[in-house]
Protein backbone atom coordinates (compact mmCIF):
# COMPACT_ATOMS: atom_id res chain seq x y z
CA UNK A 1 0.00 0.00 0.00
CA UNK A 2 1.30 3.46 -0.88
CA UNK A 3 0.01 6.99 -0.43
CA UNK A 4 0.46 9.96 -2.75
CA UNK A 5 -0.25 13.60 -1.95
CA UNK A 6 -0.83 15.31 -5.29
CA UNK A 7 -1.54 18.88 -6.38
CA UNK A 8 -2.36 20.00 -9.93
CA UNK A 9 -1.58 23.48 -11.16
CA UNK A 10 -3.05 24.22 -14.61
CA UNK A 11 -1.10 26.95 -16.40
CA UNK A 12 -2.13 29.65 -18.86
CA UNK A 13 -5.87 29.14 -18.32
CA UNK A 14 -8.84 30.81 -16.70
CA UNK A 15 -10.53 27.42 -16.17
CA UNK A 16 -8.18 25.91 -13.56
CA UNK A 17 -10.98 24.66 -11.28
CA UNK A 18 -12.78 22.98 -14.17
CA UNK A 19 -9.57 21.28 -15.32
CA UNK A 20 -8.78 20.05 -11.81
CA UNK A 21 -12.32 18.75 -11.24
CA UNK A 22 -12.29 16.95 -14.59
CA UNK A 23 -8.97 15.34 -13.72
CA UNK A 24 -10.30 14.27 -10.32
CA UNK A 25 -13.34 12.72 -12.00
CA UNK A 26 -10.97 10.47 -13.96
CA UNK A 27 -10.02 8.74 -10.67
CA UNK A 28 -13.42 7.00 -10.68
CA UNK A 29 -12.01 4.65 -13.34
CA UNK A 30 -9.40 3.37 -10.89
CA UNK A 31 -9.72 1.46 -7.64
CA UNK A 32 -7.92 4.14 -5.63
CA UNK A 33 -9.07 5.86 -2.47
CA UNK A 34 -9.06 9.65 -2.91
CA UNK A 35 -9.49 12.32 -0.25
CA UNK A 36 -9.88 15.70 -1.94
CA UNK A 37 -8.66 18.69 0.05
CA UNK A 38 -8.64 22.40 -0.68
CA UNK A 39 -5.06 22.42 -2.05
CA UNK A 40 -4.22 18.78 -2.73
CA UNK A 41 -5.62 15.28 -2.99
CA UNK A 42 -4.45 12.21 -1.11
CA UNK A 43 -4.51 8.93 -3.02
CA UNK A 44 -4.15 5.58 -1.30
CA UNK A 45 -4.07 2.07 -2.68
CA UNK A 46 -1.78 -0.55 -4.12
CA UNK A 47 1.27 0.58 -6.05
CA UNK A 48 -0.50 -0.11 -9.34
CA UNK A 49 -3.69 1.71 -8.34
CA UNK A 50 -1.91 4.84 -7.14
CA UNK A 51 0.45 5.05 -10.14
CA UNK A 52 -2.49 4.53 -12.52
CA UNK A 53 -4.46 7.23 -10.69
CA UNK A 54 -1.57 9.69 -10.91
CA UNK A 55 -1.16 9.02 -14.63
CA UNK A 56 -4.87 9.47 -15.16
CA UNK A 57 -4.87 12.80 -13.30
CA UNK A 58 -1.95 14.13 -15.32
CA UNK A 59 -3.21 12.84 -18.68
CA UNK A 60 -6.68 14.32 -18.16
CA UNK A 61 -5.28 17.69 -17.09
CA UNK A 62 -2.64 17.93 -19.83
CA UNK A 63 -5.30 17.24 -22.47
CA UNK A 64 -6.90 20.55 -21.48
CA UNK A 65 -3.98 22.79 -20.53
CA UNK A 66 -0.32 23.01 -19.73
CA UNK A 67 -0.05 21.71 -16.17
CA UNK A 68 2.37 21.31 -13.29
CA UNK A 69 1.78 18.39 -10.95
CA UNK A 70 3.50 18.06 -7.59
CA UNK A 71 3.51 14.64 -5.92
CA UNK A 72 4.82 13.25 -2.66
CA UNK A 73 4.76 9.46 -2.41
CA UNK A 74 5.13 7.41 0.73
CA UNK A 75 5.02 3.76 1.72
CA UNK A 76 4.96 4.62 5.43
CA UNK A 77 1.98 3.48 7.48
CA UNK A 78 -0.11 6.16 9.14
mmCIF file of N, CA and C in Angstrom:
data_model
loop_
_atom_site.group_PDB
_atom_site.id
_atom_site.type_symbol
_atom_site.label_atom_id
_atom_site.label_comp_id
_atom_site.label_asym_id
_atom_site.label_seq_id
_atom_site.Cartn_x
_atom_site.Cartn_y
_atom_site.Cartn_z
ATOM 1 N N UNK A 1 0.856 -1.175 0.000
ATOM 2 C CA UNK A 1 0.000 0.000 0.000
ATOM 3 C C UNK A 1 0.900 1.235 0.000
ATOM 4 N N UNK A 2 0.592 2.192 -0.870
ATOM 5 C CA UNK A 2 1.304 3.460 -0.882
ATOM 6 C C UNK A 2 0.301 4.606 -0.834
ATOM 7 N N UNK A 3 0.816 5.771 -0.490
ATOM 8 C CA UNK A 3 0.013 6.987 -0.433
ATOM 9 C C UNK A 3 0.703 8.052 -1.266
ATOM 10 N N UNK A 4 -0.079 8.837 -1.980
ATOM 11 C CA UNK A 4 0.456 9.961 -2.747
ATOM 12 C C UNK A 4 -0.344 11.212 -2.409
ATOM 13 N N UNK A 5 0.353 12.275 -2.128
ATOM 14 C CA UNK A 5 -0.254 13.597 -1.950
ATOM 15 C C UNK A 5 0.041 14.343 -3.244
ATOM 16 N N UNK A 6 -1.010 14.746 -3.957
ATOM 17 C CA UNK A 6 -0.834 15.313 -5.288
ATOM 18 C C UNK A 6 -1.575 16.645 -5.414
ATOM 19 N N UNK A 7 -0.920 17.581 -6.098
ATOM 20 C CA UNK A 7 -1.537 18.881 -6.375
ATOM 21 C C UNK A 7 -1.340 19.192 -7.860
ATOM 22 N N UNK A 8 -2.406 19.608 -8.518
ATOM 23 C CA UNK A 8 -2.364 19.995 -9.927
ATOM 24 C C UNK A 8 -2.418 21.510 -10.034
ATOM 25 N N UNK A 9 -1.607 22.043 -10.932
ATOM 26 C CA UNK A 9 -1.581 23.482 -11.159
ATOM 27 C C UNK A 9 -1.675 23.760 -12.661
ATOM 28 N N UNK A 10 -2.904 23.879 -13.195
ATOM 29 C CA UNK A 10 -3.050 24.218 -14.612
ATOM 30 C C UNK A 10 -2.443 25.598 -14.879
ATOM 31 N N UNK A 11 -1.769 25.715 -16.033
ATOM 32 C CA UNK A 11 -1.096 26.951 -16.405
ATOM 33 C C UNK A 11 -1.792 27.606 -17.594
ATOM 34 N N UNK A 12 -1.659 28.899 -17.694
ATOM 35 C CA UNK A 12 -2.134 29.653 -18.856
ATOM 36 C C UNK A 12 -3.600 29.378 -19.167
ATOM 37 N N UNK A 13 -4.440 29.396 -18.141
ATOM 38 C CA UNK A 13 -5.871 29.141 -18.323
ATOM 39 C C UNK A 13 -6.678 29.928 -17.312
ATOM 40 N N UNK A 14 -7.901 30.203 -17.651
ATOM 41 C CA UNK A 14 -8.838 30.814 -16.700
ATOM 42 C C UNK A 14 -9.812 29.768 -16.169
ATOM 43 N N UNK A 15 -9.631 28.505 -16.563
ATOM 44 C CA UNK A 15 -10.530 27.417 -16.171
ATOM 45 C C UNK A 15 -9.834 26.399 -15.269
ATOM 46 N N UNK A 16 -8.962 26.840 -14.391
ATOM 47 C CA UNK A 16 -8.182 25.915 -13.560
ATOM 48 C C UNK A 16 -9.076 24.980 -12.751
ATOM 49 N N UNK A 17 -10.095 25.503 -12.114
ATOM 50 C CA UNK A 17 -10.975 24.664 -11.283
ATOM 51 C C UNK A 17 -11.658 23.593 -12.113
ATOM 52 N N UNK A 18 -12.115 23.951 -13.294
ATOM 53 C CA UNK A 18 -12.779 22.984 -14.172
ATOM 54 C C UNK A 18 -11.802 21.887 -14.608
ATOM 55 N N UNK A 19 -10.574 22.257 -14.913
ATOM 56 C CA UNK A 19 -9.568 21.282 -15.324
ATOM 57 C C UNK A 19 -9.240 20.340 -14.174
ATOM 58 N N UNK A 20 -9.079 20.868 -12.979
ATOM 59 C CA UNK A 20 -8.777 20.047 -11.806
ATOM 60 C C UNK A 20 -9.928 19.095 -11.512
ATOM 61 N N UNK A 21 -11.150 19.603 -11.525
ATOM 62 C CA UNK A 21 -12.315 18.750 -11.243
ATOM 63 C C UNK A 21 -12.472 17.648 -12.287
ATOM 64 N N UNK A 22 -12.227 17.957 -13.528
ATOM 65 C CA UNK A 22 -12.293 16.953 -14.588
ATOM 66 C C UNK A 22 -11.234 15.880 -14.375
ATOM 67 N N UNK A 23 -10.038 16.298 -13.995
ATOM 68 C CA UNK A 23 -8.967 15.342 -13.718
ATOM 69 C C UNK A 23 -9.329 14.455 -12.529
ATOM 70 N N UNK A 24 -9.887 15.047 -11.491
ATOM 71 C CA UNK A 24 -10.298 14.268 -10.317
ATOM 72 C C UNK A 24 -11.385 13.267 -10.670
ATOM 73 N N UNK A 25 -12.290 13.642 -11.565
ATOM 74 C CA UNK A 25 -13.338 12.715 -12.005
ATOM 75 C C UNK A 25 -12.745 11.467 -12.658
ATOM 76 N N UNK A 26 -11.582 11.614 -13.286
ATOM 77 C CA UNK A 26 -10.966 10.467 -13.957
ATOM 78 C C UNK A 26 -10.551 9.382 -12.968
ATOM 79 N N UNK A 27 -10.418 9.725 -11.689
ATOM 80 C CA UNK A 27 -10.022 8.743 -10.673
ATOM 81 C C UNK A 27 -11.093 7.678 -10.457
ATOM 82 N N UNK A 28 -12.332 7.964 -10.856
ATOM 83 C CA UNK A 28 -13.417 6.995 -10.680
ATOM 84 C C UNK A 28 -13.171 5.730 -11.491
ATOM 85 N N UNK A 29 -12.311 5.813 -12.504
ATOM 86 C CA UNK A 29 -12.006 4.655 -13.343
ATOM 87 C C UNK A 29 -11.001 3.718 -12.687
ATOM 88 N N UNK A 30 -10.453 4.140 -11.551
ATOM 89 C CA UNK A 30 -9.405 3.369 -10.889
ATOM 90 C C UNK A 30 -9.847 3.022 -9.474
ATOM 91 N N UNK A 31 -9.359 1.916 -8.985
ATOM 92 C CA UNK A 31 -9.716 1.458 -7.643
ATOM 93 C C UNK A 31 -8.763 2.080 -6.629
ATOM 94 N N UNK A 32 -8.811 3.409 -6.524
ATOM 95 C CA UNK A 32 -7.919 4.136 -5.629
ATOM 96 C C UNK A 32 -8.766 4.984 -4.682
ATOM 97 N N UNK A 33 -8.374 5.018 -3.426
ATOM 98 C CA UNK A 33 -9.070 5.864 -2.466
ATOM 99 C C UNK A 33 -8.559 7.283 -2.622
ATOM 100 N N UNK A 34 -9.459 8.255 -2.721
ATOM 101 C CA UNK A 34 -9.063 9.651 -2.906
ATOM 102 C C UNK A 34 -9.771 10.527 -1.875
ATOM 103 N N UNK A 35 -8.972 11.326 -1.187
ATOM 104 C CA UNK A 35 -9.495 12.323 -0.252
ATOM 105 C C UNK A 35 -9.116 13.684 -0.809
ATOM 106 N N UNK A 36 -10.116 14.410 -1.308
ATOM 107 C CA UNK A 36 -9.877 15.704 -1.936
ATOM 108 C C UNK A 36 -9.860 16.790 -0.868
ATOM 109 N N UNK A 37 -8.797 17.565 -0.864
ATOM 110 C CA UNK A 37 -8.662 18.691 0.048
ATOM 111 C C UNK A 37 -8.726 19.996 -0.722
ATOM 112 N N UNK A 38 -8.546 21.092 -0.027
ATOM 113 C CA UNK A 38 -8.642 22.398 -0.682
ATOM 114 C C UNK A 38 -7.434 22.702 -1.571
ATOM 115 N N UNK A 39 -6.275 22.130 -1.266
ATOM 116 C CA UNK A 39 -5.065 22.421 -2.048
ATOM 117 C C UNK A 39 -4.425 21.178 -2.671
ATOM 118 N N UNK A 40 -4.811 20.002 -2.202
ATOM 119 C CA UNK A 40 -4.219 18.775 -2.733
ATOM 120 C C UNK A 40 -5.175 17.614 -2.513
ATOM 121 N N UNK A 41 -4.828 16.501 -3.112
ATOM 122 C CA UNK A 41 -5.623 15.279 -2.993
ATOM 123 C C UNK A 41 -4.707 14.156 -2.540
ATOM 124 N N UNK A 42 -5.212 13.353 -1.614
ATOM 125 C CA UNK A 42 -4.454 12.211 -1.106
ATOM 126 C C UNK A 42 -5.012 10.948 -1.748
ATOM 127 N N UNK A 43 -4.143 10.195 -2.412
ATOM 128 C CA UNK A 43 -4.513 8.928 -3.024
ATOM 129 C C UNK A 43 -3.906 7.807 -2.207
ATOM 130 N N UNK A 44 -4.661 6.726 -2.044
ATOM 131 C CA UNK A 44 -4.151 5.583 -1.301
ATOM 132 C C UNK A 44 -4.622 4.311 -1.982
ATOM 133 N N UNK A 45 -3.724 3.348 -2.075
ATOM 134 C CA UNK A 45 -4.065 2.071 -2.676
ATOM 135 C C UNK A 45 -2.813 1.260 -2.912
ATOM 136 N N UNK A 46 -2.950 0.239 -3.746
ATOM 137 C CA UNK A 46 -1.779 -0.546 -4.120
ATOM 138 C C UNK A 46 -0.881 0.308 -5.003
ATOM 139 N N UNK A 47 0.346 -0.147 -5.177
ATOM 140 C CA UNK A 47 1.269 0.583 -6.050
ATOM 141 C C UNK A 47 0.636 0.832 -7.423
ATOM 142 N N UNK A 48 0.074 -0.213 -8.003
ATOM 143 C CA UNK A 48 -0.500 -0.114 -9.344
ATOM 144 C C UNK A 48 -1.674 0.863 -9.385
ATOM 145 N N UNK A 49 -2.527 0.820 -8.367
ATOM 146 C CA UNK A 49 -3.691 1.713 -8.335
ATOM 147 C C UNK A 49 -3.271 3.173 -8.230
ATOM 148 N N UNK A 50 -2.333 3.458 -7.346
ATOM 149 C CA UNK A 50 -1.908 4.844 -7.143
ATOM 150 C C UNK A 50 -1.180 5.374 -8.376
ATOM 151 N N UNK A 51 -0.264 4.593 -8.947
ATOM 152 C CA UNK A 51 0.446 5.052 -10.137
ATOM 153 C C UNK A 51 -0.526 5.259 -11.299
ATOM 154 N N UNK A 52 -1.488 4.369 -11.456
ATOM 155 C CA UNK A 52 -2.489 4.534 -12.521
ATOM 156 C C UNK A 52 -3.335 5.780 -12.275
ATOM 157 N N UNK A 53 -3.696 6.029 -11.018
ATOM 158 C CA UNK A 53 -4.462 7.230 -10.687
ATOM 159 C C UNK A 53 -3.686 8.497 -10.980
ATOM 160 N N UNK A 54 -2.407 8.525 -10.632
ATOM 161 C CA UNK A 54 -1.569 9.692 -10.908
ATOM 162 C C UNK A 54 -1.447 9.939 -12.407
ATOM 163 N N UNK A 55 -1.245 8.877 -13.169
ATOM 164 C CA UNK A 55 -1.155 9.021 -14.628
ATOM 165 C C UNK A 55 -2.463 9.540 -15.196
ATOM 166 N N UNK A 56 -3.565 9.022 -14.703
ATOM 167 C CA UNK A 56 -4.874 9.467 -15.163
ATOM 168 C C UNK A 56 -5.093 10.946 -14.874
ATOM 169 N N UNK A 57 -4.750 11.376 -13.654
ATOM 170 C CA UNK A 57 -4.873 12.796 -13.299
ATOM 171 C C UNK A 57 -4.081 13.668 -14.263
ATOM 172 N N UNK A 58 -2.815 13.312 -14.474
ATOM 173 C CA UNK A 58 -1.954 14.128 -15.322
ATOM 174 C C UNK A 58 -2.432 14.121 -16.769
ATOM 175 N N UNK A 59 -2.764 12.942 -17.283
ATOM 176 C CA UNK A 59 -3.205 12.843 -18.675
ATOM 177 C C UNK A 59 -4.471 13.656 -18.925
ATOM 178 N N UNK A 60 -5.424 13.583 -18.001
ATOM 179 C CA UNK A 60 -6.680 14.324 -18.163
ATOM 180 C C UNK A 60 -6.417 15.831 -18.124
ATOM 181 N N UNK A 61 -5.572 16.263 -17.211
ATOM 182 C CA UNK A 61 -5.278 17.691 -17.090
ATOM 183 C C UNK A 61 -4.488 18.206 -18.289
ATOM 184 N N UNK A 62 -3.482 17.453 -18.728
ATOM 185 C CA UNK A 62 -2.644 17.925 -19.832
ATOM 186 C C UNK A 62 -3.394 17.956 -21.162
ATOM 187 N N UNK A 63 -4.477 17.209 -21.267
ATOM 188 C CA UNK A 63 -5.301 17.244 -22.473
ATOM 189 C C UNK A 63 -6.038 18.575 -22.593
ATOM 190 N N UNK A 64 -6.139 19.308 -21.490
ATOM 191 C CA UNK A 64 -6.903 20.553 -21.478
ATOM 192 C C UNK A 64 -6.039 21.798 -21.321
ATOM 193 N N UNK A 65 -4.807 21.636 -20.837
ATOM 194 C CA UNK A 65 -3.978 22.792 -20.528
ATOM 195 C C UNK A 65 -2.550 22.344 -20.264
ATOM 196 N N UNK A 66 -1.632 23.291 -20.283
ATOM 197 C CA UNK A 66 -0.321 23.008 -19.726
ATOM 198 C C UNK A 66 -0.530 22.878 -18.228
ATOM 199 N N UNK A 67 0.211 21.979 -17.587
ATOM 200 C CA UNK A 67 -0.054 21.714 -16.171
ATOM 201 C C UNK A 67 1.229 21.342 -15.447
ATOM 202 N N UNK A 68 1.339 21.784 -14.207
ATOM 203 C CA UNK A 68 2.367 21.312 -13.286
ATOM 204 C C UNK A 68 1.673 20.398 -12.284
ATOM 205 N N UNK A 69 2.324 19.303 -11.939
ATOM 206 C CA UNK A 69 1.779 18.385 -10.951
ATOM 207 C C UNK A 69 2.878 18.102 -9.932
ATOM 208 N N UNK A 70 2.559 18.306 -8.663
ATOM 209 C CA UNK A 70 3.504 18.060 -7.585
ATOM 210 C C UNK A 70 3.007 16.868 -6.786
ATOM 211 N N UNK A 71 3.903 15.882 -6.580
ATOM 212 C CA UNK A 71 3.511 14.636 -5.923
ATOM 213 C C UNK A 71 4.522 14.262 -4.852
ATOM 214 N N UNK A 72 4.015 13.851 -3.707
ATOM 215 C CA UNK A 72 4.823 13.252 -2.659
ATOM 216 C C UNK A 72 4.296 11.838 -2.451
ATOM 217 N N UNK A 73 5.177 10.859 -2.535
ATOM 218 C CA UNK A 73 4.764 9.458 -2.413
ATOM 219 C C UNK A 73 5.421 8.833 -1.195
ATOM 220 N N UNK A 74 4.628 8.033 -0.476
ATOM 221 C CA UNK A 74 5.130 7.405 0.728
ATOM 222 C C UNK A 74 4.627 5.976 0.832
ATOM 223 N N UNK A 75 5.467 5.115 1.393
ATOM 224 C CA UNK A 75 5.018 3.761 1.721
ATOM 225 C C UNK A 75 4.982 3.567 3.230
ATOM 226 N N UNK A 76 5.024 4.673 3.971
ATOM 227 C CA UNK A 76 4.962 4.618 5.428
ATOM 228 C C UNK A 76 3.517 4.449 5.892
ATOM 229 N N UNK A 77 3.317 3.648 6.912
ATOM 230 C CA UNK A 77 1.978 3.478 7.483
ATOM 231 C C UNK A 77 1.626 4.724 8.301
ATOM 232 N N UNK A 78 0.340 5.068 8.281
ATOM 233 C CA UNK A 78 -0.110 6.160 9.136
ATOM 234 C C UNK A 78 -0.415 7.393 8.488
#
